[in-house]
mmCIF file of C-alpha atoms in Angstrom:
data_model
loop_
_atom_site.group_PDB
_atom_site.id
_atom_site.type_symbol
_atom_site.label_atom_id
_atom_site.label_comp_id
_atom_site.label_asym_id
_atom_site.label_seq_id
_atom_site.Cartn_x
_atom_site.Cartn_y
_atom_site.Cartn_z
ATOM 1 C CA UNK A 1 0.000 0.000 0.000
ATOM 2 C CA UNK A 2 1.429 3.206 -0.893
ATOM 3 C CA UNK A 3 2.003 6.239 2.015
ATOM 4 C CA UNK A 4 -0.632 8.855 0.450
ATOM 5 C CA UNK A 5 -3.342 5.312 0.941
ATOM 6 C CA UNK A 6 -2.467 4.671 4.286
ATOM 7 C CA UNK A 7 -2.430 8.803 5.458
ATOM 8 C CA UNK A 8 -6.353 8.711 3.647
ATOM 9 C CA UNK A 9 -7.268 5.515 5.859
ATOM 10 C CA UNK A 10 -5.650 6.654 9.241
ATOM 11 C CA UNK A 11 -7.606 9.949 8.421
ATOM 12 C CA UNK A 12 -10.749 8.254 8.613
ATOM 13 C CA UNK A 13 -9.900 5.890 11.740
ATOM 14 C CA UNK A 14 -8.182 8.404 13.780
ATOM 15 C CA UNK A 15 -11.399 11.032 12.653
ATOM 16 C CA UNK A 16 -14.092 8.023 14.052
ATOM 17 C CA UNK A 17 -12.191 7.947 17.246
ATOM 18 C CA UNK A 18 -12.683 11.867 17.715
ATOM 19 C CA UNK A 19 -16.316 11.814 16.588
ATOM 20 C CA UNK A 20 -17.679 8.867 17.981
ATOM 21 C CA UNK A 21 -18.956 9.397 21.281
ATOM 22 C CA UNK A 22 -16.755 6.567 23.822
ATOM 23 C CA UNK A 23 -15.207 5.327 20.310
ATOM 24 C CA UNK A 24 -11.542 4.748 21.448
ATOM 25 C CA UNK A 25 -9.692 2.463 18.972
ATOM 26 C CA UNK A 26 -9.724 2.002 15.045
ATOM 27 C CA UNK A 27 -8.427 0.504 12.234
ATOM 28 C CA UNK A 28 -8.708 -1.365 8.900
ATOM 29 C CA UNK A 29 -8.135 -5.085 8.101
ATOM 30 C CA UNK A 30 -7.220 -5.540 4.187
ATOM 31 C CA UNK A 31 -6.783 -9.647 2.843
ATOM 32 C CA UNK A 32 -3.595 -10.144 1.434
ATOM 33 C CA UNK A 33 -4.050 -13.908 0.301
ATOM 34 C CA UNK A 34 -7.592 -14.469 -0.171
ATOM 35 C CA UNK A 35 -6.838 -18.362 -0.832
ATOM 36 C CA UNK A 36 -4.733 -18.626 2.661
ATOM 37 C CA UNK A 37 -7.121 -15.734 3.987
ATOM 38 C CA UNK A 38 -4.710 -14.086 5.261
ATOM 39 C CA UNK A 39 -4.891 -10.656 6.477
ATOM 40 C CA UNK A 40 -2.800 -7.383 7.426
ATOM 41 C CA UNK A 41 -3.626 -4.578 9.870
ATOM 42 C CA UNK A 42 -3.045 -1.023 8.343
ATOM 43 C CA UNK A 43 -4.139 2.348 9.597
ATOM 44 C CA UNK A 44 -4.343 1.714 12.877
ATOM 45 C CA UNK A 45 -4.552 4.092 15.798
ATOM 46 C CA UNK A 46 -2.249 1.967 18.340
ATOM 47 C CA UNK A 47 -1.336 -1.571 19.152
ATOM 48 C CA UNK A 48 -4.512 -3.214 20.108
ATOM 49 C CA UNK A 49 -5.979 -2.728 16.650
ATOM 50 C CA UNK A 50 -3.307 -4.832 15.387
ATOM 51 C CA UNK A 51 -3.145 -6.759 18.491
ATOM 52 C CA UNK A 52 -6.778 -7.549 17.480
ATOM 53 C CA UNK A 53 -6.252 -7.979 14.127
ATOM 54 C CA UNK A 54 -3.463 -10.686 14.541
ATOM 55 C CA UNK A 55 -5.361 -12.546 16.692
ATOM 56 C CA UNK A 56 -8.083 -13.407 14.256
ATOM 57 C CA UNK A 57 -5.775 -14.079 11.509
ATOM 58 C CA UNK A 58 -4.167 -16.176 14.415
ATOM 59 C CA UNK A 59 -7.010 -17.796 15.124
ATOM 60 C CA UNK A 60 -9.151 -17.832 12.014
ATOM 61 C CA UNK A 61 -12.324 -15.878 13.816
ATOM 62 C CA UNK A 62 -13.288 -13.021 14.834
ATOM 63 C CA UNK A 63 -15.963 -9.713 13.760
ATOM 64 C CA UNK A 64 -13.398 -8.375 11.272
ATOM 65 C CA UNK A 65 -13.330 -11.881 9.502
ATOM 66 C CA UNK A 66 -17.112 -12.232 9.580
ATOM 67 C CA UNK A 67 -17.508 -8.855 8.354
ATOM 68 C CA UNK A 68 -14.855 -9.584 5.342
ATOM 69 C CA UNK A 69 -15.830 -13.126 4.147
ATOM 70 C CA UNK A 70 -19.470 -12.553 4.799
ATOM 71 C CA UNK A 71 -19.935 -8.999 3.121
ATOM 72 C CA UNK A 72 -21.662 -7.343 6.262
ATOM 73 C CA UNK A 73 -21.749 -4.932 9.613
ATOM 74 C CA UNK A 74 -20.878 -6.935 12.419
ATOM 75 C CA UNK A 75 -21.605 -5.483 15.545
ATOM 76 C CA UNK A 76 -20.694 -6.711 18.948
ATOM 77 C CA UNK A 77 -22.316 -4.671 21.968
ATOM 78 C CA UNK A 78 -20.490 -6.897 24.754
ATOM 79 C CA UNK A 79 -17.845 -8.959 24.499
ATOM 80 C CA UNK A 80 -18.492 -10.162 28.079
ATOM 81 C CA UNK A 81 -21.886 -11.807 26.745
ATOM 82 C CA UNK A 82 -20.643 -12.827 23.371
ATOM 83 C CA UNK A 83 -21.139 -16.071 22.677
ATOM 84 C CA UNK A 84 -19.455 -16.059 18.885
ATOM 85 C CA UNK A 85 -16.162 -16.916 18.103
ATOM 86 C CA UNK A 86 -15.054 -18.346 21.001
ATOM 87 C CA UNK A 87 -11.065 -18.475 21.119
ATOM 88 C CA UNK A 88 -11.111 -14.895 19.916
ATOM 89 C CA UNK A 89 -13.431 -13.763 22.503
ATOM 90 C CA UNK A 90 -11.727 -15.298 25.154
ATOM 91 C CA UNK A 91 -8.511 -13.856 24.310
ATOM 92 C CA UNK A 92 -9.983 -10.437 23.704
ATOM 93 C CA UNK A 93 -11.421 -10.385 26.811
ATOM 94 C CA UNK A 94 -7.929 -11.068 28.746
ATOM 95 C CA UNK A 95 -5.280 -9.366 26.963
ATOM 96 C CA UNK A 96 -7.053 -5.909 25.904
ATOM 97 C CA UNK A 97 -9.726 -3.830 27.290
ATOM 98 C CA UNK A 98 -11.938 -3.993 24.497
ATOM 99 C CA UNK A 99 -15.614 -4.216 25.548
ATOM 100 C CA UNK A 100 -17.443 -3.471 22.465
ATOM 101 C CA UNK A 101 -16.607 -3.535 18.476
ATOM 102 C CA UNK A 102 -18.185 -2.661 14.790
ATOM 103 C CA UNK A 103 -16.724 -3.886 11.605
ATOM 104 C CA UNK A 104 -17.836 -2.625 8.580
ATOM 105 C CA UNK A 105 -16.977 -3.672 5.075
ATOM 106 C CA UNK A 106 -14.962 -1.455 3.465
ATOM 107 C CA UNK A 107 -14.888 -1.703 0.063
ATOM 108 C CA UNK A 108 -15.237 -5.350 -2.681
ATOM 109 C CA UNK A 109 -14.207 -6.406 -5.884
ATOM 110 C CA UNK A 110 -13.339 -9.481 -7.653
ATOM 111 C CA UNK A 111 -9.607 -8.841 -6.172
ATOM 112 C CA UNK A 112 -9.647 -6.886 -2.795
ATOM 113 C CA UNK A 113 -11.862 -6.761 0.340
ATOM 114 C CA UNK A 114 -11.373 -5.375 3.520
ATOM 115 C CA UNK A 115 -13.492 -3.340 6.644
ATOM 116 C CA UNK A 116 -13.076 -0.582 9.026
ATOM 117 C CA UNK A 117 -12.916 -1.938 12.424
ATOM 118 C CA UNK A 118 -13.897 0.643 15.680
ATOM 119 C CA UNK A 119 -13.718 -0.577 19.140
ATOM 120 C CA UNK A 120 -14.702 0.907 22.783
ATOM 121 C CA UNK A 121 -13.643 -0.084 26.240
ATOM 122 C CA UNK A 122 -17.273 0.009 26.949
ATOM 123 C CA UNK A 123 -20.351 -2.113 26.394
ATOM 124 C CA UNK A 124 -23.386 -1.451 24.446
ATOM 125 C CA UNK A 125 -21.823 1.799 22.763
ATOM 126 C CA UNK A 126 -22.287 1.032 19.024
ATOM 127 C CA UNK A 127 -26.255 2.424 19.063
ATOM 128 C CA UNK A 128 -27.856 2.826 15.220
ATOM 129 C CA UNK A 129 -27.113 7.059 15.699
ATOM 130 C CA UNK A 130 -23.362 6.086 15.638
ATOM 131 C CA UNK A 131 -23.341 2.989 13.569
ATOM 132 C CA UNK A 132 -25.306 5.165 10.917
ATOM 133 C CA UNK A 133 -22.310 7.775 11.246
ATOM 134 C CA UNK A 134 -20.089 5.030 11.080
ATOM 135 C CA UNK A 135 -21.212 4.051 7.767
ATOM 136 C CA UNK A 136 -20.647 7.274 6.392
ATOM 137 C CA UNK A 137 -17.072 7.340 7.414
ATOM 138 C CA UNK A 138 -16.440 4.057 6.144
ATOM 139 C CA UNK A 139 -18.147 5.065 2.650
ATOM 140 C CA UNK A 140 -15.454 8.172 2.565
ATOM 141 C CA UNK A 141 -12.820 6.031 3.081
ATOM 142 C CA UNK A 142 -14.348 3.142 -0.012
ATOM 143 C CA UNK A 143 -14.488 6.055 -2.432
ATOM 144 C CA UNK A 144 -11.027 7.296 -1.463
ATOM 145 C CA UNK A 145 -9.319 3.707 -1.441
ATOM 146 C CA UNK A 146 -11.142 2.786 -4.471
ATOM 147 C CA UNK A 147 -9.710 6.002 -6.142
ATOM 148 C CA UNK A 148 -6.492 5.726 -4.738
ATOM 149 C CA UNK A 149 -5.947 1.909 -6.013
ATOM 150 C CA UNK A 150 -6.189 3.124 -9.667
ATOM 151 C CA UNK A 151 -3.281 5.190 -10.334
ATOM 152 C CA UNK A 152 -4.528 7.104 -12.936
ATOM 153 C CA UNK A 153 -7.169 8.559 -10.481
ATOM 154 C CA UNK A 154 -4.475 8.770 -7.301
ATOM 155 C CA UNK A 155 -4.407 12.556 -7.867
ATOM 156 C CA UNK A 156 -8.186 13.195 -8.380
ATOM 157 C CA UNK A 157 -8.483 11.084 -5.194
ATOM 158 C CA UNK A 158 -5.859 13.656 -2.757
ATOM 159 C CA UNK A 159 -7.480 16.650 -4.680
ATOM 160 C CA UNK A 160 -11.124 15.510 -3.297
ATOM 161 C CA UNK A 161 -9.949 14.863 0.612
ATOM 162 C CA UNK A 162 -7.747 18.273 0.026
ATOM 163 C CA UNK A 163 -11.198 19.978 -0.729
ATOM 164 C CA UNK A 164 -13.076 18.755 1.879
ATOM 165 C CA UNK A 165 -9.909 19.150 4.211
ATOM 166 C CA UNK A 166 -10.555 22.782 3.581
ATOM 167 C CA UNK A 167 -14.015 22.602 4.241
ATOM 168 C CA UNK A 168 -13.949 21.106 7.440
ATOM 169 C CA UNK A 169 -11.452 24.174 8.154
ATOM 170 C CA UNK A 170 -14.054 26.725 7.287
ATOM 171 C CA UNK A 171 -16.620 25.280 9.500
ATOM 172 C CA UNK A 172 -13.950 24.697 12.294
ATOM 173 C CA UNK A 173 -13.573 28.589 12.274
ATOM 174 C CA UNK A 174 -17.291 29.646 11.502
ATOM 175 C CA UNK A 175 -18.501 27.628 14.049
ATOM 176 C CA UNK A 176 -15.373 27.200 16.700
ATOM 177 C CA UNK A 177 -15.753 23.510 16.609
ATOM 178 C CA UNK A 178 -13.371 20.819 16.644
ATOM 179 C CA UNK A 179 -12.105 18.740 13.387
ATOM 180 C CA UNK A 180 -14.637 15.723 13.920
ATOM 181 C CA UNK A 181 -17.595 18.050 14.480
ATOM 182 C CA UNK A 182 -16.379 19.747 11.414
ATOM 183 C CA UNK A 183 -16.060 16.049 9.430
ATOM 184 C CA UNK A 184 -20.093 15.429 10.581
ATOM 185 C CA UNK A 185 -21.481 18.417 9.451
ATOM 186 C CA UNK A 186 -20.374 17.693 6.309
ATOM 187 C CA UNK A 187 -21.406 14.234 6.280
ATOM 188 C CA UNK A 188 -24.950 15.328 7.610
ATOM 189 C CA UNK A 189 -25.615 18.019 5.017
ATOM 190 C CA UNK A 190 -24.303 15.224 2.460
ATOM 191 C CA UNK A 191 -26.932 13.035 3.728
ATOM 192 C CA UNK A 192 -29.598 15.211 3.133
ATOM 193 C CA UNK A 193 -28.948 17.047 0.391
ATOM 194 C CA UNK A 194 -27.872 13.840 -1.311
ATOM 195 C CA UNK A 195 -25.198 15.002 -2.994
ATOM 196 C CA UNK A 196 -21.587 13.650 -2.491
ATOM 197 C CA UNK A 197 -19.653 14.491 0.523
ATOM 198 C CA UNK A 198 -16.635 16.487 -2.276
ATOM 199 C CA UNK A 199 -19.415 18.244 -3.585
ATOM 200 C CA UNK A 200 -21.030 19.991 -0.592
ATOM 201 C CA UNK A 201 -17.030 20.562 0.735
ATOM 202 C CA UNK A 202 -17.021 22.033 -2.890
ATOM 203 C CA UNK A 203 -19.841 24.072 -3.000
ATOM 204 C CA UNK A 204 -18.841 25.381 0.737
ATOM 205 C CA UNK A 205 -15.506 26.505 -0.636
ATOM 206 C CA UNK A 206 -16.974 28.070 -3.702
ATOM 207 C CA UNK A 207 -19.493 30.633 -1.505
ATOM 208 C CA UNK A 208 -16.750 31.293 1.303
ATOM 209 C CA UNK A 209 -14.757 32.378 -1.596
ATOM 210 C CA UNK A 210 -16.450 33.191 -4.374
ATOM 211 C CA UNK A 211 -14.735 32.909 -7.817
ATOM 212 C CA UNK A 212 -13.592 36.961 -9.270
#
């Protein structure tokens, strides 16, 4: 994976870790050898991402695999009282402080797969308000790794989180809020407008500075 990839994914884990309310850990799991199912941990916010994500490739279970293989959200709202994956659980539950996860699938094709994993040190925190907001983070980071894994579009793919890099700037000084409450404005006024997330960071842009 090329460094401007990774930077767009850690963007989006390390953002969902600032916006999500009791959201403390993130990261992606991509399949490197779809016949071995193997997997690799990349974007990660600290160790027990990875920690996690080695133990399932370890292990052959887990949410992230689930979510991967079987082309869905997983959610787990306590690990204490989950009764799936059993080796995995068990070793969750004694070497980290994970109490709660979400895996998401990231992005498909006939060659790649992966999901954007989110974890809490609490139970029951993954409620449809922030799995819905989840969603929308992992469909920004799709577009952008989909973009970014065709070289010819690499560019048009920095140029779009540029843009609505500078959007979330504006609203950070219009409204004196913080980057992730910035990042959900956005994604909210995406939502219902229904218009892409670039475009309303474009449109914001165009009437905080109007073209001469």
């Amino acid at each position: 994976m090329d460094l401007d990839t990774e930077r767009l994914l850690l963007e989006v884990t390390e953002t969902a870790t600032q916006l999500l309310p009791k959201v403390t850990h993130g990261g992606v799991t991509l399949v490197v050898n779809r016949r071995r199912r193997t997997v690799e941990s990349v974007a990660a916010t600290g160790e027990i991402p990875r920690a996690l994500d080695r133990l399932q490739d370890e292990l052959g279970e887990g949410p992230c695999l689930e979510s991967i293989w079987n082309l869905y959200t997983v959610r787990v709202s306590d690990y204490a009282a989950e009764t799936r994956w059993p080796a995995f659980v068990a070793a969750l539950l004694t070497q980290t402080p994970v109490r709660s996860s979400l895996s998401i699938q990231l992005y498909t094709n006939e060659n790649e797969l992966g999901t954007l994993n989110l974890y809490s040190e609490e139970a029951n925190v993954f409620t449809h308000d922030v799995e819905e907001t989840a969603l929308t983070l992992a469909a920004h980071a799709a577009i952008g790794l989909a973009n970014a894994r065709r070289g010819d579009e690499l560019q048009s793919a920095l140029a779009s989180r540029d843009i609505i890099g500078q959007a979330k700037g504006i609203l950070m000084e219009r409204f004196s809020v913080p980057a992730g409450a910035a990042f959900t404005m956005l994604t909210k006024l995406s939502q219902e407008l229904n218009i892409p997330l670039y475009e309303v960071a474009r449109k914001l842009i165009s009437e905080e500075h109007p073209p001469k």
